Amino acid sequence: MEKTVQKWGNSLAIRIPKSFAAETHLEYGSRIELSVVDKHLVIKPLPPDKKYHLDNLLADITDFNVHREVDFGGTEGRELL
């Protein structure tokens, strides 16, 4: 498919056709890696950032990896307890 490079501010841009985006699972906000290989522009989709949920993080705490309580000493100044 032939496309035309457009100007977008001080950068150059191309539009990715909907069919290409669907086939490569790209959507608005997707992360990509750009590189040049043998003078060819290569666009590679990256996996989405891992989403962390508190319930899952807490479920992973065991007696082996739990952090001990840290004693920072008594109050000094105007701390509220």
Short mmCIF file of C-alpha atoms in Angstrom, two decimals:
data_model
loop_
_atom_site.label_atom_id
_atom_site.label_comp_id
_atom_site.label_asym_id
_atom_site.label_seq_id
_atom_site.Cartn_x
_atom_site.Cartn_y
_atom_site.Cartn_z
CA MET A 1 0.00 0.00 0.00
CA GLU A 2 1.39 3.40 -0.93
CA LYS A 3 0.99 6.28 1.53
CA THR A 4 2.13 9.91 1.61
CA VAL A 5 4.20 11.33 4.45
CA GLN A 6 2.47 14.33 6.05
CA LYS A 7 3.79 17.15 8.23
CA TRP A 8 2.64 17.22 11.86
CA GLY A 9 4.13 20.20 13.71
CA ASN A 10 7.90 19.90 13.32
CA SER A 11 7.67 16.15 12.70
CA LEU A 12 6.68 13.87 9.85
CA ALA A 13 3.71 11.51 10.16
CA ILE A 14 1.94 8.73 8.33
CA ARG A 15 -1.54 7.39 8.93
CA ILE A 16 -1.85 3.71 9.72
CA PRO A 17 -4.83 2.23 7.89
CA LYS A 18 -7.52 0.71 10.10
CA SER A 19 -6.98 -2.75 8.60
CA PHE A 20 -3.25 -2.64 9.44
CA ALA A 21 -3.99 -1.43 12.96
CA ALA A 22 -6.52 -4.22 13.49
CA GLU A 23 -4.18 -6.90 12.16
CA THR A 24 -1.33 -5.74 14.43
CA HIS A 25 -3.61 -4.97 17.42
CA LEU A 26 -2.63 -1.29 17.41
CA GLU A 27 -4.99 1.23 18.92
CA TYR A 28 -4.83 4.79 20.17
CA GLY A 29 -2.14 4.97 22.86
CA SER A 30 -0.39 1.74 21.82
CA ARG A 31 3.35 1.65 22.42
CA ILE A 32 5.59 1.01 19.41
CA GLU A 33 9.29 0.69 18.72
CA LEU A 34 10.72 2.57 15.74
CA SER A 35 13.99 1.50 14.16
CA VAL A 36 15.84 1.76 10.87
CA VAL A 37 17.08 -1.47 9.30
CA ASP A 38 18.98 -1.24 6.01
CA LYS A 39 17.50 2.24 5.44
CA HIS A 40 13.94 0.90 5.97
CA LEU A 41 11.69 2.25 8.70
CA VAL A 42 10.48 -0.59 10.93
CA ILE A 43 7.49 -0.13 13.25
CA LYS A 44 7.10 -2.86 15.84
CA PRO A 45 4.20 -3.03 18.33
CA LEU A 46 5.30 -3.39 21.95
CA PRO A 47 3.37 -5.29 24.61
CA PRO A 48 1.16 -3.08 26.79
CA ASP A 49 2.49 -1.92 30.14
CA LYS A 50 1.72 -4.40 32.88
CA LYS A 51 -1.24 -3.31 34.99
CA TYR A 52 -0.87 -3.83 38.73
CA HIS A 53 -3.88 -4.38 40.99
CA LEU A 54 -3.60 -4.07 44.76
CA ASP A 55 -5.43 -7.36 45.41
CA ASN A 56 -2.97 -9.28 43.21
CA LEU A 57 0.04 -7.58 44.80
CA LEU A 58 -1.19 -8.33 48.32
CA ALA A 59 -1.92 -11.95 47.38
CA ASP A 60 1.76 -12.36 46.46
CA ILE A 61 2.96 -11.46 49.97
CA THR A 62 4.23 -14.48 51.89
CA ASP A 63 5.98 -15.02 55.21
CA PHE A 64 9.20 -15.29 53.21
CA ASN A 65 9.00 -11.95 51.35
CA VAL A 66 7.07 -9.74 53.81
CA HIS A 67 8.96 -6.66 54.98
CA ARG A 68 9.52 -6.18 58.69
CA GLU A 69 8.14 -3.13 60.45
CA VAL A 70 10.58 -0.22 60.49
CA ASP A 71 10.96 1.85 63.65
CA PHE A 72 11.68 5.46 62.76
CA GLY A 73 11.87 6.50 66.43
CA GLY A 74 9.53 8.71 68.38
CA THR A 75 7.71 11.76 67.13
CA GLU A 76 9.61 14.98 66.75
CA GLY A 77 7.95 18.21 65.85
CA ARG A 78 4.25 18.38 65.04
CA GLU A 79 3.48 14.91 63.66
CA LEU A 80 -0.01 13.59 64.25
CA LEU A 81 -0.38 9.96 65.24
#
